[in-house]
mmCIF file of C-alpha atoms in Angstrom:
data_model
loop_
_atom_site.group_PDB
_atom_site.id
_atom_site.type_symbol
_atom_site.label_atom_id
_atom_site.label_comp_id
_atom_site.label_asym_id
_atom_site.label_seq_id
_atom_site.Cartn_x
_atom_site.Cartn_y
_atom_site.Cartn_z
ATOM 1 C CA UNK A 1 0.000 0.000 0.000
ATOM 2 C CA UNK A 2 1.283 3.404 -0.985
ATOM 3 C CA UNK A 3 0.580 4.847 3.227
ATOM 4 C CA UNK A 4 2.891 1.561 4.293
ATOM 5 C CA UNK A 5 5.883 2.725 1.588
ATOM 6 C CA UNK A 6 5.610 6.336 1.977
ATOM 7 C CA UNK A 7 5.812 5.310 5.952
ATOM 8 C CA UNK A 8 8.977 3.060 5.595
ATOM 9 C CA UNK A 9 10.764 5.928 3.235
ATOM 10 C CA UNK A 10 9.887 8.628 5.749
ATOM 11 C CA UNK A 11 11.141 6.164 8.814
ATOM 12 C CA UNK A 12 14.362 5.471 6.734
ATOM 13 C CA UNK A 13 15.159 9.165 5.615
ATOM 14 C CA UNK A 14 14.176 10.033 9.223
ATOM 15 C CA UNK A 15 16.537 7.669 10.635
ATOM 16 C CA UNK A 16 18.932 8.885 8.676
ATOM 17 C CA UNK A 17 18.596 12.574 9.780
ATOM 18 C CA UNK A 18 18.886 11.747 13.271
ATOM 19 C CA UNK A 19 22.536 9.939 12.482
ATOM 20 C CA UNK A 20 23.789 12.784 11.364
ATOM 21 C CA UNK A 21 22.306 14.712 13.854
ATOM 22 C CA UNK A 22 24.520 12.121 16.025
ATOM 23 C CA UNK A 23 27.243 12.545 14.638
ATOM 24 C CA UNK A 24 26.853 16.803 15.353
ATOM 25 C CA UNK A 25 26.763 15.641 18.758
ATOM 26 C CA UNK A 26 29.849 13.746 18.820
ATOM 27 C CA UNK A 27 31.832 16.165 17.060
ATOM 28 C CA UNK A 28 30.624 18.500 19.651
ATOM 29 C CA UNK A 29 31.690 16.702 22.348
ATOM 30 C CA UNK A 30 35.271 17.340 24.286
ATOM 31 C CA UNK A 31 34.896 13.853 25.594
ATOM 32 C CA UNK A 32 35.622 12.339 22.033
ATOM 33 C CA UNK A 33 38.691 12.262 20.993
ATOM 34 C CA UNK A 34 40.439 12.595 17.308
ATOM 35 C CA UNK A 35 40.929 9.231 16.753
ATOM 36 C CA UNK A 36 37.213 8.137 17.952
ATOM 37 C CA UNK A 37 35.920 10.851 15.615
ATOM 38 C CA UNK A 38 37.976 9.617 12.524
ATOM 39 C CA UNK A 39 37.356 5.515 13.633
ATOM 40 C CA UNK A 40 32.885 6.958 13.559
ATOM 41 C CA UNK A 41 33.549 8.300 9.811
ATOM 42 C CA UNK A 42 33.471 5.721 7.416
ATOM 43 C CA UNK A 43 30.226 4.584 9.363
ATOM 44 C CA UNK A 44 28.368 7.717 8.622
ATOM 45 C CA UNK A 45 29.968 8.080 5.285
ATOM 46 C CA UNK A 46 28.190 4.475 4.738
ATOM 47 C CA UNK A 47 24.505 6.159 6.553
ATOM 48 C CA UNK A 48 25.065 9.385 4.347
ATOM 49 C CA UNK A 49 24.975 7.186 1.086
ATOM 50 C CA UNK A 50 21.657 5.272 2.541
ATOM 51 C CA UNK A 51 20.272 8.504 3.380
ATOM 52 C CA UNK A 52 19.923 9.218 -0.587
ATOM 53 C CA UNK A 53 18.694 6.762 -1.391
ATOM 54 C CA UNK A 54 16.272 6.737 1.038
ATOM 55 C CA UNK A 55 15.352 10.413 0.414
ATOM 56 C CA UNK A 56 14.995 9.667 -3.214
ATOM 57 C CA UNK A 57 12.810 6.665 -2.759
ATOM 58 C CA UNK A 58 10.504 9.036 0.078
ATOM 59 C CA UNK A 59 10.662 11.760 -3.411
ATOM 60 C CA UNK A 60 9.038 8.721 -5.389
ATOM 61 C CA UNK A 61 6.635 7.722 -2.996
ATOM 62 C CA UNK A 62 5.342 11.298 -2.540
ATOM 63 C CA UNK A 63 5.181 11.302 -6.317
ATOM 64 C CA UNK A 64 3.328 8.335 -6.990
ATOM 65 C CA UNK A 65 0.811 9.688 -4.149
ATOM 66 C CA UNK A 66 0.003 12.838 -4.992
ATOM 67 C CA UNK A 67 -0.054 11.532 -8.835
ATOM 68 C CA UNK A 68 -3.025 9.283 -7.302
ATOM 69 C CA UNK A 69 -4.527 12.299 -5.844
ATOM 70 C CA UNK A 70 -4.281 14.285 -8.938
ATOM 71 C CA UNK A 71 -2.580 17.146 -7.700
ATOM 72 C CA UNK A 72 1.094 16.875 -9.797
ATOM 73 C CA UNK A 73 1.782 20.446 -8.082
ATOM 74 C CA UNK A 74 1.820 19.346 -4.591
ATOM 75 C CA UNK A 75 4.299 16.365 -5.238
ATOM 76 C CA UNK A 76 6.875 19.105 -7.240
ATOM 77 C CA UNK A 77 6.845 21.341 -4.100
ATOM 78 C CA UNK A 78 7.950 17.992 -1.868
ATOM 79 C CA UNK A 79 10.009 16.772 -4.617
ATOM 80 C CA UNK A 80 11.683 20.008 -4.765
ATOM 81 C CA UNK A 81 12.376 20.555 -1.047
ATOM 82 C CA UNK A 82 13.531 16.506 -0.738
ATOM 83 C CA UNK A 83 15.993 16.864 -4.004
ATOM 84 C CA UNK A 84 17.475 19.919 -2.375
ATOM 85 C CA UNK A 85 18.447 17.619 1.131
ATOM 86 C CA UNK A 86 19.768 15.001 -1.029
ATOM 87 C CA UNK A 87 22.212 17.282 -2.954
ATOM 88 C CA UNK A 88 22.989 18.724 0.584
ATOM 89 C CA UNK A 89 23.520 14.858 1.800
ATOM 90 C CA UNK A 90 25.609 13.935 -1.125
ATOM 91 C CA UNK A 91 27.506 17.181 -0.550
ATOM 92 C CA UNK A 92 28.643 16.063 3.252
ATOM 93 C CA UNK A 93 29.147 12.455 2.001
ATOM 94 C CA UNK A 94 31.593 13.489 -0.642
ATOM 95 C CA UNK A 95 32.986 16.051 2.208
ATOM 96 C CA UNK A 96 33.297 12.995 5.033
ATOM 97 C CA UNK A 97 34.849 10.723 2.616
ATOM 98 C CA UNK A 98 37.581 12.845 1.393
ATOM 99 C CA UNK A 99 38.209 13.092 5.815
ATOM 100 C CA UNK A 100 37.829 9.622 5.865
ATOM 101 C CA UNK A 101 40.827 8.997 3.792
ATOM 102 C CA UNK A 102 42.894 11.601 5.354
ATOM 103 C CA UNK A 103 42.773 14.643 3.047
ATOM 104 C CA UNK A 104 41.915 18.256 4.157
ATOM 105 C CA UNK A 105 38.801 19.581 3.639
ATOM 106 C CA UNK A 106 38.344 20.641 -0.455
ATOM 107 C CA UNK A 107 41.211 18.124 -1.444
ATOM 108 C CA UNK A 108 40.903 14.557 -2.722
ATOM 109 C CA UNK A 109 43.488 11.964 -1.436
ATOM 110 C CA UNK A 110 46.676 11.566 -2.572
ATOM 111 C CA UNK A 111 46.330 7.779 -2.154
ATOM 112 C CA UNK A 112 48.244 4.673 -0.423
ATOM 113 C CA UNK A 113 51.327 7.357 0.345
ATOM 114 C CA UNK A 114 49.037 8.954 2.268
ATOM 115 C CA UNK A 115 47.568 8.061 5.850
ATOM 116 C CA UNK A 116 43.352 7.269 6.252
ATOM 117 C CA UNK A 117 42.050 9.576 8.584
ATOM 118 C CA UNK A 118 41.118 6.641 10.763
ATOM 119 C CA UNK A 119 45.447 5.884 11.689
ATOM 120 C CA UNK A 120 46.239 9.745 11.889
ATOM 121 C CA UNK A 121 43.124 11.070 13.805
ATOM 122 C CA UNK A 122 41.305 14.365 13.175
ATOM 123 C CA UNK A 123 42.841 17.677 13.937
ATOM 124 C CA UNK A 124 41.417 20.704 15.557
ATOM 125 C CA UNK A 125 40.968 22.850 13.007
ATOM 126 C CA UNK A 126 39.366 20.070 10.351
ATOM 127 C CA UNK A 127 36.908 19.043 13.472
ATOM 128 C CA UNK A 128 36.285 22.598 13.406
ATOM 129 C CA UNK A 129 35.131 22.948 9.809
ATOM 130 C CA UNK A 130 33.388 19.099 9.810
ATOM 131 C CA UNK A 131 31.355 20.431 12.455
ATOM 132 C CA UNK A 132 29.738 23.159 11.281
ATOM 133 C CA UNK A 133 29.058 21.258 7.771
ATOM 134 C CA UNK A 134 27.106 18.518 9.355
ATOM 135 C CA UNK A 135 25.640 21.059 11.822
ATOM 136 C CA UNK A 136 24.348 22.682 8.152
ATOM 137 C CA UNK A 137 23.316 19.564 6.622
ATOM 138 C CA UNK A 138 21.617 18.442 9.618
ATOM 139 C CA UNK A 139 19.452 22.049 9.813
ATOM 140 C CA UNK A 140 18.586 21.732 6.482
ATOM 141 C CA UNK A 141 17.515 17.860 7.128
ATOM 142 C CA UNK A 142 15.293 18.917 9.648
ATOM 143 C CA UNK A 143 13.674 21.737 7.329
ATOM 144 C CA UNK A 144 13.358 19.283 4.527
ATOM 145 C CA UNK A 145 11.933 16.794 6.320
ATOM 146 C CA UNK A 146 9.427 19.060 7.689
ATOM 147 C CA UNK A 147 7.731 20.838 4.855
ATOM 148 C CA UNK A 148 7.910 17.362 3.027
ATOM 149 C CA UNK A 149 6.061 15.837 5.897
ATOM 150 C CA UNK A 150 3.780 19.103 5.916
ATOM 151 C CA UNK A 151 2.399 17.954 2.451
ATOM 152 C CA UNK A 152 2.456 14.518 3.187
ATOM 153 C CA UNK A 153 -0.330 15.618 5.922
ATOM 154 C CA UNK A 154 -2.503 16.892 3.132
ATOM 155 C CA UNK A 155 -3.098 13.601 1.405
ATOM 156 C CA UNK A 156 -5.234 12.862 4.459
ATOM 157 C CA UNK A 157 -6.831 16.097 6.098
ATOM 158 C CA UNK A 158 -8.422 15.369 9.318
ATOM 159 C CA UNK A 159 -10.692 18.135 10.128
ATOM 160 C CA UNK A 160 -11.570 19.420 13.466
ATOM 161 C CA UNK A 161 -12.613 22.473 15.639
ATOM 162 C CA UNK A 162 -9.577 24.368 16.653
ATOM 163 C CA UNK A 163 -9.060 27.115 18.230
ATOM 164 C CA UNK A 164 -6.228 29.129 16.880
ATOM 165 C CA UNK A 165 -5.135 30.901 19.915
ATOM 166 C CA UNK A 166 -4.286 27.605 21.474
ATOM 167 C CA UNK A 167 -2.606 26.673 18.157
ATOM 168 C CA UNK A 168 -0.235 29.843 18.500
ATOM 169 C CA UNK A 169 0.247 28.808 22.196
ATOM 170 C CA UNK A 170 1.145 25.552 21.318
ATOM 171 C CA UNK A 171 4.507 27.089 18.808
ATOM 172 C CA UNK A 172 7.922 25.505 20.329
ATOM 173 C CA UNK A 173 9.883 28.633 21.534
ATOM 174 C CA UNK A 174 12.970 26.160 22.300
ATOM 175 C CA UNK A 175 16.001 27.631 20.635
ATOM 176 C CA UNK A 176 16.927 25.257 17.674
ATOM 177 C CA UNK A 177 20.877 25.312 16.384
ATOM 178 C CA UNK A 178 21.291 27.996 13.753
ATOM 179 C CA UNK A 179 17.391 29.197 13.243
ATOM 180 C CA UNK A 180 16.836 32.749 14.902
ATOM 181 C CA UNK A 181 14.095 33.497 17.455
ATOM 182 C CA UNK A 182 11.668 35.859 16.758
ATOM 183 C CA UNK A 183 8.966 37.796 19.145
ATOM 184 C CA UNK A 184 5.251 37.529 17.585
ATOM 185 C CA UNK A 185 2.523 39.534 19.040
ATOM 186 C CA UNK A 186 -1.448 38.000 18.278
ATOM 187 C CA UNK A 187 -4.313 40.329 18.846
ATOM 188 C CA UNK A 188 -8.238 39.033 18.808
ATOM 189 C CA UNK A 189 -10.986 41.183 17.892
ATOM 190 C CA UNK A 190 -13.462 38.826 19.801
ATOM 191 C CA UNK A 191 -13.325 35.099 20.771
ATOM 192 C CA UNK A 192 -15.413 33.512 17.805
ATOM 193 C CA UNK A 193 -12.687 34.849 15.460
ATOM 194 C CA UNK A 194 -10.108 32.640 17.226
ATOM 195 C CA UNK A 195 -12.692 29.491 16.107
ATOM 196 C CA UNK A 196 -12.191 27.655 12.727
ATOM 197 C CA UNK A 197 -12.032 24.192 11.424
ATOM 198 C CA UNK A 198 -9.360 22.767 10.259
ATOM 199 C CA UNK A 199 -6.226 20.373 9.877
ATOM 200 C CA UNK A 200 -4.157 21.055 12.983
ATOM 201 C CA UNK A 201 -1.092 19.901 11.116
ATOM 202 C CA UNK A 202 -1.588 21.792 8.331
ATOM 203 C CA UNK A 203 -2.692 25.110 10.186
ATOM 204 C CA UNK A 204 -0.258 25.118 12.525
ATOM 205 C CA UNK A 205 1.957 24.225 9.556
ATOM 206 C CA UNK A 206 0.709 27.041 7.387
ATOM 207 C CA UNK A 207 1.192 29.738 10.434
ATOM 208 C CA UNK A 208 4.623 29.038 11.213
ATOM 209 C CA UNK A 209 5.542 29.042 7.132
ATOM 210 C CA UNK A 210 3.866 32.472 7.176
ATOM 211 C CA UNK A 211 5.831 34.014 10.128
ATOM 212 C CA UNK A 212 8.702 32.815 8.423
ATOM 213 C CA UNK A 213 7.907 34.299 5.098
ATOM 214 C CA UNK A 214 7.146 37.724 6.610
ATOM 215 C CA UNK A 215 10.278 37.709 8.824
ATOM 216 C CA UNK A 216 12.233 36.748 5.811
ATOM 217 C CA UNK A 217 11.133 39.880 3.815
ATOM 218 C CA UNK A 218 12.649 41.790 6.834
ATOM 219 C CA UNK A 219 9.909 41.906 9.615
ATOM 220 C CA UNK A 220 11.432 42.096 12.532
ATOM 221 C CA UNK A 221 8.788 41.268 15.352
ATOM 222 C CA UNK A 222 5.437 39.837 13.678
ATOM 223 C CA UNK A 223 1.741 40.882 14.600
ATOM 224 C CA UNK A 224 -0.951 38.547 13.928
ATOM 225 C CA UNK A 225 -4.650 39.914 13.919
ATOM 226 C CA UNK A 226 -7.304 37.866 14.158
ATOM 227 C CA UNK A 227 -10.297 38.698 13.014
ATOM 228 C CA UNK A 228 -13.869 37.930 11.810
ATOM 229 C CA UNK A 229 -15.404 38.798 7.997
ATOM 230 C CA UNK A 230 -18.994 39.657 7.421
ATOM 231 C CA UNK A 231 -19.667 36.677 5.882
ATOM 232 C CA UNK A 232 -18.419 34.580 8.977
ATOM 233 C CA UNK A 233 -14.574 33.400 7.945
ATOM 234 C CA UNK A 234 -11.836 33.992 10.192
ATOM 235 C CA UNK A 235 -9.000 35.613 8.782
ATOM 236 C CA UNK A 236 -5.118 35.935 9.974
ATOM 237 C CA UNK A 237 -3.125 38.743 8.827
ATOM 238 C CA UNK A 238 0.769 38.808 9.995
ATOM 239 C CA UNK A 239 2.586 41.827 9.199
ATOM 240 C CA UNK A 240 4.402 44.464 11.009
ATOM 241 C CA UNK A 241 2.301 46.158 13.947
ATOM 242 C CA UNK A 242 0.971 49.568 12.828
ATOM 243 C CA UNK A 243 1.274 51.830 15.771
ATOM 244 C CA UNK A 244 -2.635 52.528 15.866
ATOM 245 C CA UNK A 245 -3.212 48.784 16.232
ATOM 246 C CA UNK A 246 -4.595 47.269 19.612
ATOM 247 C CA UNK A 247 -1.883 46.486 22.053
ATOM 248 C CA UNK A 248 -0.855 42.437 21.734
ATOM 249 C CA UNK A 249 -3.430 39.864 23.627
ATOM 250 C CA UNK A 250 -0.760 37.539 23.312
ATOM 251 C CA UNK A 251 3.212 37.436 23.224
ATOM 252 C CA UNK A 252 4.971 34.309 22.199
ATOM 253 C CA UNK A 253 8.388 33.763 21.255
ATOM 254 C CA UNK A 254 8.668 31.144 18.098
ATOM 255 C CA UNK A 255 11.581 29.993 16.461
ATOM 256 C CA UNK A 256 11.275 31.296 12.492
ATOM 257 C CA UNK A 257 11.791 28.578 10.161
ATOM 258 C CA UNK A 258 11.715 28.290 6.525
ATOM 259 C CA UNK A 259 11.145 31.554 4.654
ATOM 260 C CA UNK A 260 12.877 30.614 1.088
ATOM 261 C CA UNK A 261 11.141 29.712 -1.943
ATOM 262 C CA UNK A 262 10.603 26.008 -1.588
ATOM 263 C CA UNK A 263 9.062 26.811 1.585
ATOM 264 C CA UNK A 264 6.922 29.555 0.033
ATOM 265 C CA UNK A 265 5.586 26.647 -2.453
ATOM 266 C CA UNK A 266 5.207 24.608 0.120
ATOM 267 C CA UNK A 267 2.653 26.839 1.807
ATOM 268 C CA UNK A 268 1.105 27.758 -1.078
ATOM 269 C CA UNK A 269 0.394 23.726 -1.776
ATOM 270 C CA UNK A 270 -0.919 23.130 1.750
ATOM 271 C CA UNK A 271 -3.319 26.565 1.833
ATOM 272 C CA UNK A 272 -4.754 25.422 -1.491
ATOM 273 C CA UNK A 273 -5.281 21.603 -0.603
ATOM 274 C CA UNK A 274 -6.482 22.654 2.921
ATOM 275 C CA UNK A 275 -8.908 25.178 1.572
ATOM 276 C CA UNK A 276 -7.362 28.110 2.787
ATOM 277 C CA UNK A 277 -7.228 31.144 1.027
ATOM 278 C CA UNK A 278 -3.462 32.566 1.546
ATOM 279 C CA UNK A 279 -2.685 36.075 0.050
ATOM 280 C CA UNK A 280 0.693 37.316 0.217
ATOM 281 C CA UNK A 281 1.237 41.277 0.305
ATOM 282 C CA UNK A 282 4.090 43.263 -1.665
ATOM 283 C CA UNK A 283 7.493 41.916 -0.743
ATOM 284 C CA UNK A 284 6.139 39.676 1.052
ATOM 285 C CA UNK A 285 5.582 41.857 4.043
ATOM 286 C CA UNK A 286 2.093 40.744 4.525
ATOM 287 C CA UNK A 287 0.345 37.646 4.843
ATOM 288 C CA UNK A 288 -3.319 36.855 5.007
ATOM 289 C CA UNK A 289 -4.750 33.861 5.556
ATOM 290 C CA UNK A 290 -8.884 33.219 5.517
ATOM 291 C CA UNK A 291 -10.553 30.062 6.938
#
């Protein structure tokens, strides 16, 4: 069944993620030495390669779903952000390997004159530089991962009443490696505003996306507005506060992720398939959505 296989590709790619995540940690640590850093490479040179493939076999089975569904659009956003990670993945494989065998960072090996990296050991300054490019690969793992799983969610909405206060509430404001923090302000004009229906996945989803496309077009502290329409929709605008707006009913601190384009597409996919209505403002300053 295509849920089972786009399960076991999103379990392997996920397992993969969290190796190199591993590996982060063990490059971070004091308490590993050189040599135990360069003896752990070939391993995760050997999980980098399965991570590929296993992102290119989740790229397929995301395909071959949203082909069934009929919707050719939403599997070229996932496809897009998933191809990206696996160009990053092959990036740090070809990057490990060439540590692997001994040679400094943006040189290939010499050959057999020339000690592995597993019988010489790591230096300080190569640790240095391997950590930060796993700690990159790693980030944009867990963004990839993500948005692809965001769409994923679409292929089987599950409705309910939310309340979208209690969404924003429920925004992680833990500080994640490399991904700023940003302070959002929400105002509500009345309670029934705050009451839609809707995927939680994909409206929490869709919120955070927008926060991160307004504070990538250079809004520094988001306001949300919540609000209700004549015609009984709630809508959500995010933009920067205009000083005659009400003072902020709520103050959360979120952590922005994903403001590029393939996250833009992203959102776009999961608004239309959710039956939102998302409207994005000149420069991306503003961004409405209506439920």
């Amino acid at each position: 069944m295509l849920g089972e296989r786009l399960a076991a590709a999103l379990g392997a790619a996920r397992d993969g993620a969290a190796g190199i995540e591993s590996f982060a940690h063990l490059l971070g640590s004091r308490r590993v030495g050189p040599r135990g850093v360069a003896l752990a490479l070939p391993e995760v040179c050997e999980g980098c390669a399965a991570l590929v493939s296993a992102l290119d076999s989740l790229s397929a089975a995301v395909r071959d779903g949203f082909v069934e569904a009929g919707d050719a659009a939403a599997a070229d956003a996932a496809c897009a952000v998933l191809g990206h990670a696996g160009v990053e993945v092959a990036r740090l494989t070809d990057e490990l390997s060439r540590a692997a065998a001994g040679a400094p960072p943006g040189r290939a090996p010499r050959g057999r004159g020339e000690r592995g990296g597993a019988e010489r050991g790591i230096d300080a300054r190569q640790r240095l530089a391997l950590e930060a490019s796993v700690r990159r690969t790693a980030r944009e793992l867990s963004g990839a991962l993500r948005l692809s799983e965001l769409v994923m969610a679409t292929l089987e909405l599950r409705p309910t009443p939310l309340d979208l206060i209690d969404v924003l509430r429920n925004w992680s404001a833990t500080a994640a490696e490399g991904r700023p923090v940003v302070g959002i302000s929400v105002v509500s004009s009345e309670g029934r505003a705050n009451e839609v229906e809707g995927d939680v996945r994909a409206v929490s989803g869709l919120m955070e996306l927008a926060v991160g496309m307004v504070s990538a077009a250079g809004v520094a502290s988001p306001h949300l507005t919540v609000s209700r329409l004549p015609d009984g929709r709630s809508t959500v605008r995010i933009a920067e506060r205009s000083p005659r707006e009400a003072a902020p009913a709520v103050a959360l601190d979120v952590v922005v992720r994903d403001g590029g384009e393939r996250a833009v597409a992203v959102a776009r996919v999961v608004a239309r398939r959710a039956r939102i209505e998302l409207a994005e403002g000149t420069g991306g300053r503003v961004v409405t959505m209506t439920f």
